[in-house]
mmCIF file of C-alpha atoms in Angstrom:
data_model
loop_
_atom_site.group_PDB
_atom_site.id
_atom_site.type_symbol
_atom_site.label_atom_id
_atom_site.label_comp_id
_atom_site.label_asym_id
_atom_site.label_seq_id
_atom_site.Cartn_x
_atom_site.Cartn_y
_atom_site.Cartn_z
ATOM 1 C CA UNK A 1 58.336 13.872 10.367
ATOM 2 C CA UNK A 2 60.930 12.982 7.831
ATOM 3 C CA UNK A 3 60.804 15.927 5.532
ATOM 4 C CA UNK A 4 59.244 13.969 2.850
ATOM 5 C CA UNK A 5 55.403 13.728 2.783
ATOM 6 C CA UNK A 6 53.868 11.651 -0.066
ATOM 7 C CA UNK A 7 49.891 11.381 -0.325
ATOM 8 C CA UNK A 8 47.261 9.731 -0.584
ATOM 9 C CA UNK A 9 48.745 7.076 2.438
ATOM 10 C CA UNK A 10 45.985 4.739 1.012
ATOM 11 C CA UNK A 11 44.503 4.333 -2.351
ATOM 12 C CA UNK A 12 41.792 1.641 -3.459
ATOM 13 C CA UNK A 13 41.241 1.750 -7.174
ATOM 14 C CA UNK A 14 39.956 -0.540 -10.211
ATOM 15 C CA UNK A 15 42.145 -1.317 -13.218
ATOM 16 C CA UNK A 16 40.591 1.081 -15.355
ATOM 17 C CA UNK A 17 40.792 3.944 -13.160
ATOM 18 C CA UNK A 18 43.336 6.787 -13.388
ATOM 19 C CA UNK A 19 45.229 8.226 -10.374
ATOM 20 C CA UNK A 20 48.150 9.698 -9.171
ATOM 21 C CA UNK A 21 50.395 9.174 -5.744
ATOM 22 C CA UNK A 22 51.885 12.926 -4.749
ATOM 23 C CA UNK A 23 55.184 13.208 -3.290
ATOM 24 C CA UNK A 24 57.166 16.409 -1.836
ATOM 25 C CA UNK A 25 60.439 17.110 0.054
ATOM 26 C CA UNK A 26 61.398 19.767 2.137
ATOM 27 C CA UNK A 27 64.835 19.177 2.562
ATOM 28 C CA UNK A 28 65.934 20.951 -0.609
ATOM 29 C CA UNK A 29 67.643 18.343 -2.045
ATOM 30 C CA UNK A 30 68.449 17.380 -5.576
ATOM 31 C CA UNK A 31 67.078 14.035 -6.301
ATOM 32 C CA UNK A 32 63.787 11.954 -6.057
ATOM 33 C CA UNK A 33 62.719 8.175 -6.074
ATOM 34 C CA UNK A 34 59.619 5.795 -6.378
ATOM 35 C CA UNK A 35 60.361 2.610 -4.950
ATOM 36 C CA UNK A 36 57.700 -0.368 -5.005
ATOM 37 C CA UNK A 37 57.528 -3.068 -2.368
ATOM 38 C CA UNK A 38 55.310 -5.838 -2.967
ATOM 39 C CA UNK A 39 53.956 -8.183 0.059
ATOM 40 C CA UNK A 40 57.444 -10.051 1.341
ATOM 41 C CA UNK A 41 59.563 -8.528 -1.596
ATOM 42 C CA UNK A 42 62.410 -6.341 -1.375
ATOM 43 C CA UNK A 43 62.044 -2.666 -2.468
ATOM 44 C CA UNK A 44 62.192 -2.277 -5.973
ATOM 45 C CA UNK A 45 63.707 1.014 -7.064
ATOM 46 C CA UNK A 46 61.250 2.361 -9.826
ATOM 47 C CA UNK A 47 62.491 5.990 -11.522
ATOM 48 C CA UNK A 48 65.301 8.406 -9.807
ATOM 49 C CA UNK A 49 65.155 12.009 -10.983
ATOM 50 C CA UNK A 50 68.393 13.410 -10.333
ATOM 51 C CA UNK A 51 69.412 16.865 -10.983
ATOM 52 C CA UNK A 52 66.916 17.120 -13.711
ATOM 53 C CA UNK A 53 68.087 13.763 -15.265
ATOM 54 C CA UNK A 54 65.292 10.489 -15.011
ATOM 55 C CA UNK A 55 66.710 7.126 -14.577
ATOM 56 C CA UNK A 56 64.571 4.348 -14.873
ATOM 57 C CA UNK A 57 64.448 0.290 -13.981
ATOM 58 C CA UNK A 58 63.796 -0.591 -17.413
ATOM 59 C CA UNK A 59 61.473 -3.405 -15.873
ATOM 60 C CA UNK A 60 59.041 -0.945 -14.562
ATOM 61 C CA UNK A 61 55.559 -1.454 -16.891
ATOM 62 C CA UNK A 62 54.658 1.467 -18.756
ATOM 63 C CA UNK A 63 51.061 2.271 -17.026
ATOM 64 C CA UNK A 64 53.148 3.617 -14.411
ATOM 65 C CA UNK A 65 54.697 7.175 -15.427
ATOM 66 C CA UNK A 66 56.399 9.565 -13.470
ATOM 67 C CA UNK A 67 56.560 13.374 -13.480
ATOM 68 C CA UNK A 68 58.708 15.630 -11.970
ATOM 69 C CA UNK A 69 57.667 19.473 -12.032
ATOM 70 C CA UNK A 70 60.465 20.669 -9.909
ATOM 71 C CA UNK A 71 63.190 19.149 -7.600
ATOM 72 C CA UNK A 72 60.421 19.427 -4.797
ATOM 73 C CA UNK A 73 57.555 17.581 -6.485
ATOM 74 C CA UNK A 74 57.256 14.255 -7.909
ATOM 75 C CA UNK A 75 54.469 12.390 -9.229
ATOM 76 C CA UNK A 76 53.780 8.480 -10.308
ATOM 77 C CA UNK A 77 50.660 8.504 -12.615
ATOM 78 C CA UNK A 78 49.010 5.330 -12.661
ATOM 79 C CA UNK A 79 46.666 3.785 -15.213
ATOM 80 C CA UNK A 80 45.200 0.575 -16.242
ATOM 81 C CA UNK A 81 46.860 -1.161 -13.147
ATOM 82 C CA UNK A 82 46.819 -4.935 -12.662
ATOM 83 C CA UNK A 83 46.098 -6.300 -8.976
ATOM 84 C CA UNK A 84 49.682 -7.734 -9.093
ATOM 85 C CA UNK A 85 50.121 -4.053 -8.768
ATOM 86 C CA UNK A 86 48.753 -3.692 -5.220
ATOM 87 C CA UNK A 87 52.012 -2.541 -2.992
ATOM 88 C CA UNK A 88 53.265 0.078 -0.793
ATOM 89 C CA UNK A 89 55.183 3.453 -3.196
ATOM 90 C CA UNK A 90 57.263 4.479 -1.475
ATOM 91 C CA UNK A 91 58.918 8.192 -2.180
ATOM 92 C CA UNK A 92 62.592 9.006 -1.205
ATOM 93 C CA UNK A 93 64.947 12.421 -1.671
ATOM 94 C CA UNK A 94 68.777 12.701 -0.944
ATOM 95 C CA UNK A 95 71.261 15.337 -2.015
ATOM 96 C CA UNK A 96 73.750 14.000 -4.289
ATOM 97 C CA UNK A 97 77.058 15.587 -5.668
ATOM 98 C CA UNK A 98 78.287 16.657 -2.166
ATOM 99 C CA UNK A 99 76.092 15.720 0.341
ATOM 100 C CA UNK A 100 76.548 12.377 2.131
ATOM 101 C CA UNK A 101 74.132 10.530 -0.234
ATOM 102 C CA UNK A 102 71.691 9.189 2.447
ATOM 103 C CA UNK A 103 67.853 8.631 1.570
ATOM 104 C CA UNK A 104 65.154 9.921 2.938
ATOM 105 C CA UNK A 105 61.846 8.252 3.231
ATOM 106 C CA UNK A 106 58.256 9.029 3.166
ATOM 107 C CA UNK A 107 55.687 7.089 5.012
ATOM 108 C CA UNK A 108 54.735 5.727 1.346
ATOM 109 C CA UNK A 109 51.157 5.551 -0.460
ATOM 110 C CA UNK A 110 49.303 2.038 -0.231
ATOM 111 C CA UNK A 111 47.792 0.994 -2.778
ATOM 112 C CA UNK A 112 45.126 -1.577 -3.758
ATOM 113 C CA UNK A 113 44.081 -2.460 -6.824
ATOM 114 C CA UNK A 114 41.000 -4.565 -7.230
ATOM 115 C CA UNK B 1 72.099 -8.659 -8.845
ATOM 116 C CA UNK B 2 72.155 -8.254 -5.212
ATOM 117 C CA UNK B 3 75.610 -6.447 -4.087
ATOM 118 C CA UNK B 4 75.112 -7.308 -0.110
ATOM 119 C CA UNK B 5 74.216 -10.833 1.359
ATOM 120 C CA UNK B 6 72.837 -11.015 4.644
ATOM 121 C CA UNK B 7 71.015 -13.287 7.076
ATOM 122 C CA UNK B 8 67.207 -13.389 7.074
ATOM 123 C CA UNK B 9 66.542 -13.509 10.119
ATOM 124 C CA UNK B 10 68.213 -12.865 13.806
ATOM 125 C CA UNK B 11 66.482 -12.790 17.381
ATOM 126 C CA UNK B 12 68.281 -10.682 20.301
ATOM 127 C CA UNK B 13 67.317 -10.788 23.665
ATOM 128 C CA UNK B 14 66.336 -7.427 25.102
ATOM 129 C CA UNK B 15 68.942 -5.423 26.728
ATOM 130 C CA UNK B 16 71.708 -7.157 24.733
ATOM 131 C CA UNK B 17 73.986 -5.700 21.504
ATOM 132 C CA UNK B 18 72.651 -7.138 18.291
ATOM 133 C CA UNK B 19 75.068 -7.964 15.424
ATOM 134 C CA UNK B 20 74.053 -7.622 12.579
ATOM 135 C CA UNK B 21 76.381 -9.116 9.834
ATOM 136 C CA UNK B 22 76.702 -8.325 6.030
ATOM 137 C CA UNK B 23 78.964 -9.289 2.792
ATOM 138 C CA UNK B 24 79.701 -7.214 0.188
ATOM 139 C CA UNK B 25 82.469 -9.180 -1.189
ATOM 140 C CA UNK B 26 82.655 -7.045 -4.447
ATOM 141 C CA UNK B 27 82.036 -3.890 -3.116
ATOM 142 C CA UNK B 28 83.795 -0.834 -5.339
ATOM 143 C CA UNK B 29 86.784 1.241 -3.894
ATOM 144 C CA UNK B 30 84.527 4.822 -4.253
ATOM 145 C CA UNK B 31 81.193 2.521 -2.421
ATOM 146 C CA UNK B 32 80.377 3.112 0.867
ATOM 147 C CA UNK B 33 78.045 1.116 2.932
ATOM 148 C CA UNK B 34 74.807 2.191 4.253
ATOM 149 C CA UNK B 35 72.619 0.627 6.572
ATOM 150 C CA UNK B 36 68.638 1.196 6.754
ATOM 151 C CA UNK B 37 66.046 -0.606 9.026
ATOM 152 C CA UNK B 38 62.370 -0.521 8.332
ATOM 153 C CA UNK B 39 59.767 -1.258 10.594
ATOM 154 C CA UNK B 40 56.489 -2.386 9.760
ATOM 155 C CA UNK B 41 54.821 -1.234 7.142
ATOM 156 C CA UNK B 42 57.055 2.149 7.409
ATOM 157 C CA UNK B 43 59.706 3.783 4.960
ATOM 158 C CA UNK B 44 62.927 2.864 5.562
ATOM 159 C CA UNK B 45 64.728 4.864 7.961
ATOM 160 C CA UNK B 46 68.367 6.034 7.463
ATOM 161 C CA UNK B 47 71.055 4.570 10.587
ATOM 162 C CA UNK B 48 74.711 5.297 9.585
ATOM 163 C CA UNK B 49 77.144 4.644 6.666
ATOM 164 C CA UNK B 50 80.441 4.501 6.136
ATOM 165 C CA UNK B 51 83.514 3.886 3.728
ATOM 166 C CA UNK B 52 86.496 1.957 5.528
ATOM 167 C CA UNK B 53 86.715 3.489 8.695
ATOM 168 C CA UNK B 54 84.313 2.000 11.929
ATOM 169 C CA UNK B 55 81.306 4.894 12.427
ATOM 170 C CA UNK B 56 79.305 5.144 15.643
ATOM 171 C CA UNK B 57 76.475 7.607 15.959
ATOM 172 C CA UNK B 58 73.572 8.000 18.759
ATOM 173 C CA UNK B 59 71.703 4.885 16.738
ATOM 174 C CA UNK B 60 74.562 2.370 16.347
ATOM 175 C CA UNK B 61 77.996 1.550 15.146
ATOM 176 C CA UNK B 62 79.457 0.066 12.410
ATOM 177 C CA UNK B 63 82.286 -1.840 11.779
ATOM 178 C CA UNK B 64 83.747 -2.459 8.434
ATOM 179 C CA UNK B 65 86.866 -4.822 8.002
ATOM 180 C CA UNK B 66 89.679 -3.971 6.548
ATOM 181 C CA UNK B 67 89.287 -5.522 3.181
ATOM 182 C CA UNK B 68 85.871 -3.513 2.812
ATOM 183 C CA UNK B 69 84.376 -6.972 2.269
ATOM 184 C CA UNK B 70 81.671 -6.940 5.131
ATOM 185 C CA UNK B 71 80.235 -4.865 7.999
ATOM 186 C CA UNK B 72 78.661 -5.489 10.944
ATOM 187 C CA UNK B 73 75.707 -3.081 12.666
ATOM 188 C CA UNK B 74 75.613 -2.664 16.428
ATOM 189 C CA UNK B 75 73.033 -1.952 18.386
ATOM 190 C CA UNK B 76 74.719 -1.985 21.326
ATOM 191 C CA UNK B 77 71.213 -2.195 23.815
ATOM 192 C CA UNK B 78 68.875 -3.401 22.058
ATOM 193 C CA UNK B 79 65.012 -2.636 22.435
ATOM 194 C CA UNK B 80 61.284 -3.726 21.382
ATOM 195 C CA UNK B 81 61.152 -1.312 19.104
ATOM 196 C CA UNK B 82 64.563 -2.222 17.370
ATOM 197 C CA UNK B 83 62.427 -5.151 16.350
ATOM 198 C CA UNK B 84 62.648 -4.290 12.216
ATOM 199 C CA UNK B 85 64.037 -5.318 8.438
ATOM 200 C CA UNK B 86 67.616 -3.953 8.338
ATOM 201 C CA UNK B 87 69.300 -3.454 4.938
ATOM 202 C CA UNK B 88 72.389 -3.070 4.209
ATOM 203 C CA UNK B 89 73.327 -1.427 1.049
ATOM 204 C CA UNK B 90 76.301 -0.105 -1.185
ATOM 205 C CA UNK B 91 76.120 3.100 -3.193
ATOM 206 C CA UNK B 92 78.095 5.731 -4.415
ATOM 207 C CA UNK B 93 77.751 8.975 -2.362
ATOM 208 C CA UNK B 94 78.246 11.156 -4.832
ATOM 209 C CA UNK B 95 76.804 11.849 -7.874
ATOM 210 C CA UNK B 96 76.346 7.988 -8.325
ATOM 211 C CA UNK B 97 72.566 7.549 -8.257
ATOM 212 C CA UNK B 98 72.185 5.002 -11.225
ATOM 213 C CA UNK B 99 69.523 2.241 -10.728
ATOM 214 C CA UNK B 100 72.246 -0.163 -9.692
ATOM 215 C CA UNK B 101 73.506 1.733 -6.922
ATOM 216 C CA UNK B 102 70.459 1.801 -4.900
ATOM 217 C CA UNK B 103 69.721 -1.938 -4.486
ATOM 218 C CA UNK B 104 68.102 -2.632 -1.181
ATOM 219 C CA UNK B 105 67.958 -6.435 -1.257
ATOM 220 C CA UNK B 106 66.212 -8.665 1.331
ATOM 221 C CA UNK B 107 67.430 -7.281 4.363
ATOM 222 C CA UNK B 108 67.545 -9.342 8.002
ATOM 223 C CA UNK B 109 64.648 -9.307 9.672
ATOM 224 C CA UNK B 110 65.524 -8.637 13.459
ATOM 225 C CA UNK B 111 63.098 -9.777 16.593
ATOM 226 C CA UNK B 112 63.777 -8.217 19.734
ATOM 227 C CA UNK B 113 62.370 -10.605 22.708
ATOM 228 C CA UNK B 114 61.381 -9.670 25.917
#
């Protein structure tokens, strides 16, 4: 149990489906990432939201789109995916501006796109 | 660009430290260095960090020289289920959570044997 729980752990969907991978943290901290890793690839840092603030990898296509309700929720919406898209999500927290900066991990979402 | 170089791959015979090297040649004066390991198919799990001096905690120890320019992760008995992806990365640990800070890279991929 790493205080971060993101779900659905596995996801099969078609490229013209519409979903969404859920992720919470109860740690109470202040910021939240998506991170994509891709079969033998390193992690790919997607979006931060950071005391209210989104950062994004400007790489990241635009069928995926994140949402962040509250500093305890965050959301990736995904639409019209590509196979190429297939990967594990993976959804961190940490407290930043005082606390010691480390990340914490869910178990991350799976997803396959076919 | 990737801020941390490290090997690929290392084996380490059970019951004996691992070493687990890494440059960061141009790491920043406010950066500290954090190590993660991931094992299969899991999210990355937080192991220590630190900023110039050496840190040891129930998981490992690290050793940072004294030009900041690499670090070395001990695991001073290692086990099977050491056997992981270990990343070493170099962040900010405060307030710093722009997309550049949190580059993972390829990590080294570490087999305990028997």
């Amino acid at each position: 149990e790493t205080g971060v729980t993101q779900t659905p752990r596995h996801l099969v969907m078609g490229m013209t489906n519409k979903k969404s991978l859920k992720c919470e943290q109860h740690l109470g901290h202040n910021a939240m990432y998506w991170y994509k890793q891709s079969a033998k690839k390193p992690l790919e840092l997607m979006f931060v939201y950071s005391l209210e603030e989104r950062v994004e990898n400007n790489s990241v296509p635009s069928r995926f789109s994140p949402e962040c309700p509250n500093s305890s929720h965050l959301f990736l919406h995904l639409h019209t995916l590509q196979p190429e898209d297939s990967a594990l999500y993976l959804c961190a927290s940490s407290q930043e501006g005082g606390g010691t900066g480390e990340l914490f991990f869910g178990e991350g979402s799976r997803l396959t796109v076919l | 660009d990737a801020k941390t170089t490290q090997p690929p791959s290392m084996d380490c015979a059970e019951g004996r430290a691992a070493n687990l090297p890494c440059n960061h040649s141009t790491i920043s004066g406010n950066e500290y260095v954090y190590w993660y390991r991931q094992i299969h198919s899991q999210g990355p799990q937080y192991i220590i960090h630190g900023l110039k001096n050496n840190e040891t905690n129930e998981m490992a120890s690290l050793i940072i020289t004294e030009d900041r320019k690499s670090s070395t992760l001990i695991l001073p008995h290692a086990t099977l289920r050491d056997t992981a992806v270990y990343y070493c990365i170099v962040r900010v640990a405060r307030g710093g959570t722009g997309a550049n800070n949190l580059f993972f890279g390829t990590g080294t991929r570490l087999t305990v044997i028997p």
